[in-house]
XYZ file of C-alpha atoms in Angstrom:
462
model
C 137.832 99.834 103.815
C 136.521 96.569 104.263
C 135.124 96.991 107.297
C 133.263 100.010 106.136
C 131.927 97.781 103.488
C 130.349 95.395 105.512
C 128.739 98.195 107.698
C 126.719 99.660 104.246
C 126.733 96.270 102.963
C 127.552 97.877 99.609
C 128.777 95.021 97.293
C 131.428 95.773 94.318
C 132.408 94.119 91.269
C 134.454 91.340 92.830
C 130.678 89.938 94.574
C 128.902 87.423 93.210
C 126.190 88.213 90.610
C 123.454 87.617 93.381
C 124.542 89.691 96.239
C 124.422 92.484 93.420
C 121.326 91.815 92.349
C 120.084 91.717 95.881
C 121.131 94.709 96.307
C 120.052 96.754 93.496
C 116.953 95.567 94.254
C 116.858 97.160 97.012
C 116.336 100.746 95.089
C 113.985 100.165 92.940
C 110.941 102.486 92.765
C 108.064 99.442 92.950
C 106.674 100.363 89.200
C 107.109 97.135 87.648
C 107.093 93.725 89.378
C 109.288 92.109 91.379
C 109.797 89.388 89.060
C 110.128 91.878 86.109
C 112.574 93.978 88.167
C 114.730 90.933 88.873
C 115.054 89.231 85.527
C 116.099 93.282 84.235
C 119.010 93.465 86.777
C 120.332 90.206 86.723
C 120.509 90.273 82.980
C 122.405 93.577 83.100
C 124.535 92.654 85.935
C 125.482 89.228 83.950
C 126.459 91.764 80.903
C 128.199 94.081 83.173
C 130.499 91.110 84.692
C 133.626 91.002 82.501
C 133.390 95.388 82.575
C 133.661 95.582 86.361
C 134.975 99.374 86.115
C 131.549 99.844 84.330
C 129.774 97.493 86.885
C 130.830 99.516 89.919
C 130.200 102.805 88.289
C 126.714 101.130 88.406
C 126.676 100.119 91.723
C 127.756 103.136 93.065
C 125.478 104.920 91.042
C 122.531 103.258 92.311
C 123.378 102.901 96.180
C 123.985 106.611 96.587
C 121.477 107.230 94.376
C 123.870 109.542 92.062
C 125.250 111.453 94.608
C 128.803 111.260 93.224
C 129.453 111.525 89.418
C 129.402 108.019 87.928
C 131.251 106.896 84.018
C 128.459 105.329 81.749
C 127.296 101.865 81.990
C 127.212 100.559 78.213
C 125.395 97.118 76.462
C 125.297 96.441 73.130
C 123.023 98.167 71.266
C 120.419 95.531 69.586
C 119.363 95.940 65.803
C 115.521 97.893 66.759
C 117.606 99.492 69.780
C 114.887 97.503 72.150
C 116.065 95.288 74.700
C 113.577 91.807 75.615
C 112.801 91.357 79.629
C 110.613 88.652 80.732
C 108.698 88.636 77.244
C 108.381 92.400 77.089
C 110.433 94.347 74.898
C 111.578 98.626 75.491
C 114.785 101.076 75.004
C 116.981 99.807 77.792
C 117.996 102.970 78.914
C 114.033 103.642 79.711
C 113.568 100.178 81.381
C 116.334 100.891 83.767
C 115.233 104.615 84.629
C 111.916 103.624 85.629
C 113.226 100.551 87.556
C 115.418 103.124 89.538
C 114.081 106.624 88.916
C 110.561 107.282 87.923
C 108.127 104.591 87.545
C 105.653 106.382 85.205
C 108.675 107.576 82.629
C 107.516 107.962 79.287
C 110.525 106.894 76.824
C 109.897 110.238 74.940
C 110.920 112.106 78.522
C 114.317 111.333 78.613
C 117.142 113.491 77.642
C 120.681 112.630 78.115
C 123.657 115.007 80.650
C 126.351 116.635 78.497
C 129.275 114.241 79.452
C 127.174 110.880 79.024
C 129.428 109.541 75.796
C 127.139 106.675 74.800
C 123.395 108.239 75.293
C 120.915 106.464 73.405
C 120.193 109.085 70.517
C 124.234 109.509 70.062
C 123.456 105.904 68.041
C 127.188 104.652 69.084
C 127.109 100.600 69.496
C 127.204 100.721 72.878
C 124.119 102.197 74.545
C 124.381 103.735 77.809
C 122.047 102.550 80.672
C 122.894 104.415 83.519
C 119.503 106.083 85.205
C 121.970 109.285 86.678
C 123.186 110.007 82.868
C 119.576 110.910 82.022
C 117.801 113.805 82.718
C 114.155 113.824 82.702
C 112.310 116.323 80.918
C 108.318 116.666 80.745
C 106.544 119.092 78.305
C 104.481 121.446 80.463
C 100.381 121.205 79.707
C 98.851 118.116 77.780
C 100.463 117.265 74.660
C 101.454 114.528 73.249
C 104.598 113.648 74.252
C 103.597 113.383 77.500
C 101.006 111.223 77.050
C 101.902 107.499 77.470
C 99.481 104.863 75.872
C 99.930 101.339 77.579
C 98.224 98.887 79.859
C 100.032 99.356 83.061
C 97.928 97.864 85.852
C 96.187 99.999 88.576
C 98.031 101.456 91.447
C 101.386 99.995 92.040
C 100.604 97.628 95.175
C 98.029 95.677 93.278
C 99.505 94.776 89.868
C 97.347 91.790 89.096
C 96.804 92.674 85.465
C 99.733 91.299 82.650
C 103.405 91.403 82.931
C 103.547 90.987 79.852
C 102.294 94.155 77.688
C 104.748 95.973 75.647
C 105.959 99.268 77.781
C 106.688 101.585 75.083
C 102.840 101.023 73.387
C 104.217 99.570 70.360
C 101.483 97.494 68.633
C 103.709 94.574 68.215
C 102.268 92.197 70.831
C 98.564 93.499 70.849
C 97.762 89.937 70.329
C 98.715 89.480 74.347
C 96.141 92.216 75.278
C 93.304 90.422 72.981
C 94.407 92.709 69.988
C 92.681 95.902 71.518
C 94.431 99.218 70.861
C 95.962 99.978 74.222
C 93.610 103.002 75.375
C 94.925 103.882 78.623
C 96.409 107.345 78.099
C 99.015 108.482 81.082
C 99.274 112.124 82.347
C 101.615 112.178 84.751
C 101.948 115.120 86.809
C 104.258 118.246 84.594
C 107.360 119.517 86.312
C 106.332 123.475 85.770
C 102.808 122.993 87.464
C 101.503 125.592 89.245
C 101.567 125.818 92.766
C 98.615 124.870 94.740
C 95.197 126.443 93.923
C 94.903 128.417 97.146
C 98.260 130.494 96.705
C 96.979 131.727 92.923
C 93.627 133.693 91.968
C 94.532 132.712 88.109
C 97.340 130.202 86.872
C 100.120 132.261 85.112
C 100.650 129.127 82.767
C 97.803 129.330 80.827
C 97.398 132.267 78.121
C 94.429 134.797 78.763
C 91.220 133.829 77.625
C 90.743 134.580 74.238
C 88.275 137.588 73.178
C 84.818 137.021 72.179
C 85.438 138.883 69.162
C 87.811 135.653 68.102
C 86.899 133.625 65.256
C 86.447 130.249 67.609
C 83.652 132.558 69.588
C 81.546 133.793 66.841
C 79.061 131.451 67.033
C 78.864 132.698 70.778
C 76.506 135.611 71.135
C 74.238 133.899 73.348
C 76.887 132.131 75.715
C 76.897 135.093 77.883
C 73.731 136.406 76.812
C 69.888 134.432 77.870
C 70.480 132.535 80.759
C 73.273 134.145 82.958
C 75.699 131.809 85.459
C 73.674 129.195 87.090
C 73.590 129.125 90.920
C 75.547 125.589 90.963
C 78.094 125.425 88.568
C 78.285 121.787 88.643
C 76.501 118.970 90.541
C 78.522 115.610 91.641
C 76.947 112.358 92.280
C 78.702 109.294 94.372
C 78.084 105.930 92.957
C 79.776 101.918 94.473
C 79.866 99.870 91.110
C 76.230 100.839 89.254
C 74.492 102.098 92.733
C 74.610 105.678 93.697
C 75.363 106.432 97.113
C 74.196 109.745 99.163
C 72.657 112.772 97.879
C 74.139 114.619 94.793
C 75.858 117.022 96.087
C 75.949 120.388 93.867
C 78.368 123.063 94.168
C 77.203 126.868 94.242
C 79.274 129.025 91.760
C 80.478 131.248 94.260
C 82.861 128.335 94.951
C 85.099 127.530 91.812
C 87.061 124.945 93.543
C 85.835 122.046 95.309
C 87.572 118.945 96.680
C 86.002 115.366 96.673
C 87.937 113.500 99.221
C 87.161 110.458 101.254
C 87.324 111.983 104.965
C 84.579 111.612 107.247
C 83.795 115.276 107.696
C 80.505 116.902 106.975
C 80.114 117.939 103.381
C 78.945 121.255 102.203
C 79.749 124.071 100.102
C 83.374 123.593 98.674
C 83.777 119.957 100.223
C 82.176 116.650 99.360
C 83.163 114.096 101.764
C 82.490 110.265 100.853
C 83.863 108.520 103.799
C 80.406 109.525 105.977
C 78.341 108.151 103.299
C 76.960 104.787 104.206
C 75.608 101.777 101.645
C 74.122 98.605 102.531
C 75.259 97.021 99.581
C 78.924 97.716 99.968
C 81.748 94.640 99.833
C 84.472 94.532 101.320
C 86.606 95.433 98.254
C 84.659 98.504 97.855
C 85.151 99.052 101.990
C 89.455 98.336 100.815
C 88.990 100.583 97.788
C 87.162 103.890 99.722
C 90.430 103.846 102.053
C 92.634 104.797 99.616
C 90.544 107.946 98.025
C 92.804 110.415 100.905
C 92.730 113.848 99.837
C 90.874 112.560 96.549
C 90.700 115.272 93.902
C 90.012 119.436 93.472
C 87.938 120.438 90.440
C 88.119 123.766 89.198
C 86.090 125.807 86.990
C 87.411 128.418 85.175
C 86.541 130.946 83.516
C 82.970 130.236 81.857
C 82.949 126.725 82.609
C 86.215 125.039 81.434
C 87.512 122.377 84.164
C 90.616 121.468 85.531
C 91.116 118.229 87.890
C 93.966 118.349 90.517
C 94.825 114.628 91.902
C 95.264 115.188 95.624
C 95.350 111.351 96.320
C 98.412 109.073 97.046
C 97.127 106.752 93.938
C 95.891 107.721 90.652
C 92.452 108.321 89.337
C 91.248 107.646 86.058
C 88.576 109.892 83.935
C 86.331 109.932 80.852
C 86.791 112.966 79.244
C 85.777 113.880 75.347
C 88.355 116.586 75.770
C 90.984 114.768 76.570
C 90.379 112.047 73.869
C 90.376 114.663 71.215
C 93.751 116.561 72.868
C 95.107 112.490 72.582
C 93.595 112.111 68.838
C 91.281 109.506 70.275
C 87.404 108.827 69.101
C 85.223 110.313 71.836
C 84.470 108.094 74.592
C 87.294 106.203 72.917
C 89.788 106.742 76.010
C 90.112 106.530 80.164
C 92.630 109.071 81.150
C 95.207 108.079 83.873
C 95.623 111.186 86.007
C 98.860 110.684 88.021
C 99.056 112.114 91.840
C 99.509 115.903 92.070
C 99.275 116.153 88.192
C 97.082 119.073 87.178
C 95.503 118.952 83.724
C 92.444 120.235 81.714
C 89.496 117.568 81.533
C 86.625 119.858 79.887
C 86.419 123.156 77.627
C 83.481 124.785 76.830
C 83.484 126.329 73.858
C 84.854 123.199 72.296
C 81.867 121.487 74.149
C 79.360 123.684 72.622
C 80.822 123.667 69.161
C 80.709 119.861 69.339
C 76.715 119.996 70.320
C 75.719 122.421 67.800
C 77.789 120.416 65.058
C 75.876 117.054 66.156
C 72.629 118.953 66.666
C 72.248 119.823 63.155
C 73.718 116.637 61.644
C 71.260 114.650 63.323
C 68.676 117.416 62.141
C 69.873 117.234 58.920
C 69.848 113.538 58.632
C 66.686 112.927 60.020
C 65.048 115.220 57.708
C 67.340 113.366 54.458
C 65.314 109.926 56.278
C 61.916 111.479 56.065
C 62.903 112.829 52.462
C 63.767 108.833 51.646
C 60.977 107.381 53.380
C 58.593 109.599 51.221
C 60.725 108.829 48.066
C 62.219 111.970 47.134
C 65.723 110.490 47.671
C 68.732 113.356 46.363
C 71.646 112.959 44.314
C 74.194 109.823 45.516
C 76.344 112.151 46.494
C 74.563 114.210 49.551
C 73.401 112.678 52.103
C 70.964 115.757 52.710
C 73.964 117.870 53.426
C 75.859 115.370 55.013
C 79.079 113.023 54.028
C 78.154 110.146 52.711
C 80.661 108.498 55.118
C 78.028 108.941 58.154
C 75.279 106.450 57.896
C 71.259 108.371 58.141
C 70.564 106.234 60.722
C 73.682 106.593 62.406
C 73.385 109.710 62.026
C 69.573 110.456 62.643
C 70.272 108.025 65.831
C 71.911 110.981 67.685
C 69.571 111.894 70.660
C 69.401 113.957 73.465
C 71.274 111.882 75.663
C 74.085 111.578 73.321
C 74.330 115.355 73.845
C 73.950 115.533 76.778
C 77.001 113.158 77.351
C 79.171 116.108 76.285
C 78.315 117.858 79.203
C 79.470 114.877 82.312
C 82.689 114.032 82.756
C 83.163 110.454 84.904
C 85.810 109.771 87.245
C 87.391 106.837 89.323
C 89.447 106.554 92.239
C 91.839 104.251 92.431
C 90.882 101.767 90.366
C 91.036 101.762 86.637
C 88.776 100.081 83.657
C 88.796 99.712 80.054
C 90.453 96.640 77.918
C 93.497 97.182 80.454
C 91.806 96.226 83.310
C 89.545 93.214 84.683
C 86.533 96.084 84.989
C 85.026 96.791 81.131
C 83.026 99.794 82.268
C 83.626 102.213 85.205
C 80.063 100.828 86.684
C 82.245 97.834 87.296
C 84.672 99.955 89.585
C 84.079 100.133 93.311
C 83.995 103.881 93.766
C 83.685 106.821 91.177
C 81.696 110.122 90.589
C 79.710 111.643 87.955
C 79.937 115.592 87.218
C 77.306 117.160 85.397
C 78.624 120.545 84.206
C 75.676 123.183 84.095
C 77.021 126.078 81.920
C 77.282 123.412 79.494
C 73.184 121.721 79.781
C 72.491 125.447 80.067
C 73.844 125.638 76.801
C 72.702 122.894 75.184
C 69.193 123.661 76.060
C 69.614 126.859 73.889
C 71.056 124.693 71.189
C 68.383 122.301 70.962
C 65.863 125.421 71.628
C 67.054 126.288 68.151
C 67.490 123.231 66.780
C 65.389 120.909 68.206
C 66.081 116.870 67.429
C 63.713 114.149 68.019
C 64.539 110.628 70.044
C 65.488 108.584 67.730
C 62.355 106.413 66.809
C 62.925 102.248 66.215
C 62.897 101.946 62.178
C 60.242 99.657 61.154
């Protein structure tokens, strides 16, 4: 036996607490740092020490990576159930199933096996910490248990940002992250997703589009009506930091799917290639960032004109998305949305789109007449704001413009690198490679919108 030992180099309870450590180490997925990674599994090793039937259950557990049944592996079960590593605090049993399992766990995805006696919801004292007792589960489409909200630094290889933010999103050490609300929301990819886009003519996840005769669709009877499908259902433009690069490229309806990648082949009709595009201005970080675009990402329209992103790439990309921020209970533009490799999610919906520009349309009509109505002095009652609640400022209000609309209709995207109070980069002009989409169906429709209901610029108040 010992000489098969030395062979796998497999240590057991009897090793010193460093050999161990070393090699537990050696399995970890690379989601947190090395430091962070160390200080977890030396301070459960030291805890595991006088338990060494429970310390080789771990071991073993670990090196074969739970091929062979393993008994839990229990600490102490702290008085807000969180456990403190290297100034960061989380439910132990999630700390040490990302270190070994999944990097981009989300504590709500965990779900204990039958025969694990001290799981984390069975309250006992002990809490049980072993990664092959837990079974991960993630809720299929966007909701909100599968969204994470924390500050977890770009792609894995890179992570210069803070060791030290809170992993499970609690508020309790905003003050570390300059007392922002942590606002980048995780989707990582769903275990039921469909399979890839060229096997399926329509995705048998998602229910059949509703009826126009449904009571969200009633203020539809022009969607379909007027203006027909426009020849390019959506146009993309390339931009380095705030520079556009290339031509915008637009892509004819007769192709619902397209893929952005960052090959070197021509573009044209369902392909937009960035690697052949050339920019005098580019550094060499932008050169390092382009290289890891790969496959990049599919869009998909569906339907009228709702949008679905696939992430092709090896590293994740990150998109601004009104949609999204109201599926997360954010403020509009409020949110970047971390979309995990191979994850496929919903970024845009129409009719949600257009009820949000016809709302806005007449509350800046409405408010700019209430201003003209005040600047002439016939002011009404405190209570109406010409229709509107009082909680909306006029000029807020009478300060929507075109271009605020208008914003409803693009949805922004970077690759590889994120932005927002998480990141170095404040705005995505500040990261080295991303794209703009301008959605057409969706100016179509707001043309008819402010056709009806026309809004003026808002003018500089005296």
């Amino acid at each position: 036996l010992d000489n098969e030992m030395s062979i796998t180099n497999t240590p057991t309870s009897n090793d010193a607490c460093l050999s161990i450590v070393h090699s537990l180490m050696c399995h970890r997925q690379g989601g947190e740092s090395e430091t962070f990674a160390k200080r977890a599994i030396e301070s459960l090793v030291k805890k595991l020490k006088e338990k060494k039937d429970e310390l080789d259950s771990l071991i073993t557990a670990i090196t074969t990576n739970g091929a062979h049944p393993s008994k839990c592996v229990t600490i102490q079960r702290t008085l807000d159930g969180r456990l403190q590593v290297a100034g960061r605090k989380g439910f132990p049993h999630v700390i040490y199933a990302r270190l070994w399992r999944w990097p981009d766990l989300h504590k709500n995805e965990l779900k204990h096996v039958k025969y694990c006696q001290f799981a984390f919801d069975l309250k006992c004292d002990c809490v049980c910490v072993n990664p092959y007792h837990y079974e991960r589960v993630v809720s299929p489409g966007i909701d909100l248990s599968g969204l994470t909200i924390n500050s977890s630094a770009g792609h894995t290889s890179s992570m210069i940002v803070k060791d030290e933010f809170d992993f499970d999103g609690q508020q309790s050490v905003s003050s570390i992250d300059g007392g922002h609300s942590l606002q980048t929301i995780q989707h990582p990819p769903t275990s039921s997703r469909p399979p890839p886009s060229e096997s399926f003519p329509t995705p048998t996840l998602l229910p059949p589009p509703e009826p126009s005769t449904s009571a969200s669709t009633s203020s539809f009877p022009a969607v379909a009506a007027g203006s027909g499908t426009p020849d390019y259902w959506c146009s993309i433009a390339y931009f380095e930091m705030d520079v556009q690069v290339g031509e915008t490229f637009k892509v004819p309806s007769s192709c619902p799917i397209v893929t952005v990648d960052g090959y070197v082949d021509p573009s044209g009709g369902d392909r937009f290639c960035l690697g052949q595009l050339s920019n005098v201005h580019r550094t060499e970080a932008i050169e390092r960032a382009r290289l890891h675009i790969g496959k990049g990402v599919q869009l998909e329209c569906k339907g009228e004109g709702d949008v679905w992103v696939r992430c092709l790439s090896d590293h994740a990309v990150f998109v601004q998305s009104y949609y999204l921020d109201r599926e997360a209970g954010r403020a509009p533009g409020d949110a970047v949305h971390k979309i995990y490799p191979s994850a496929y999610i919903k970024v845009f919906d129409l009719r949600q789109c257009h009820r949000q520009m016809q709302q806005q349309a007449a509350t800046a009509q409405a408010a700019a007449a209430a201003q003209a109505a005040a600047v002439a002095g016939n002011i009404p009652g405190p209570g109406s704001v010409g229709g509107i609640a009082p909680a909306i400022s006029l000029s807020a209000a009478a300060g929507i413009g075109v271009d605020d609309l208008r914003r409803l209709c693009i949805l922004r995207m970077s690759f590889v690198k994120g932005w927002g109070p998480d990141y170095p980069r404040q705005s995505i002009k500040e990261t080295p490679c991303w794209i703009e989409i301008h959605l057409h169906r969706a100016l179509q429709l707001l043309d008819e919108v402010l056709h009806t209901m026309p809004i003026a610029d808002p003018q500089p108040l005296d």
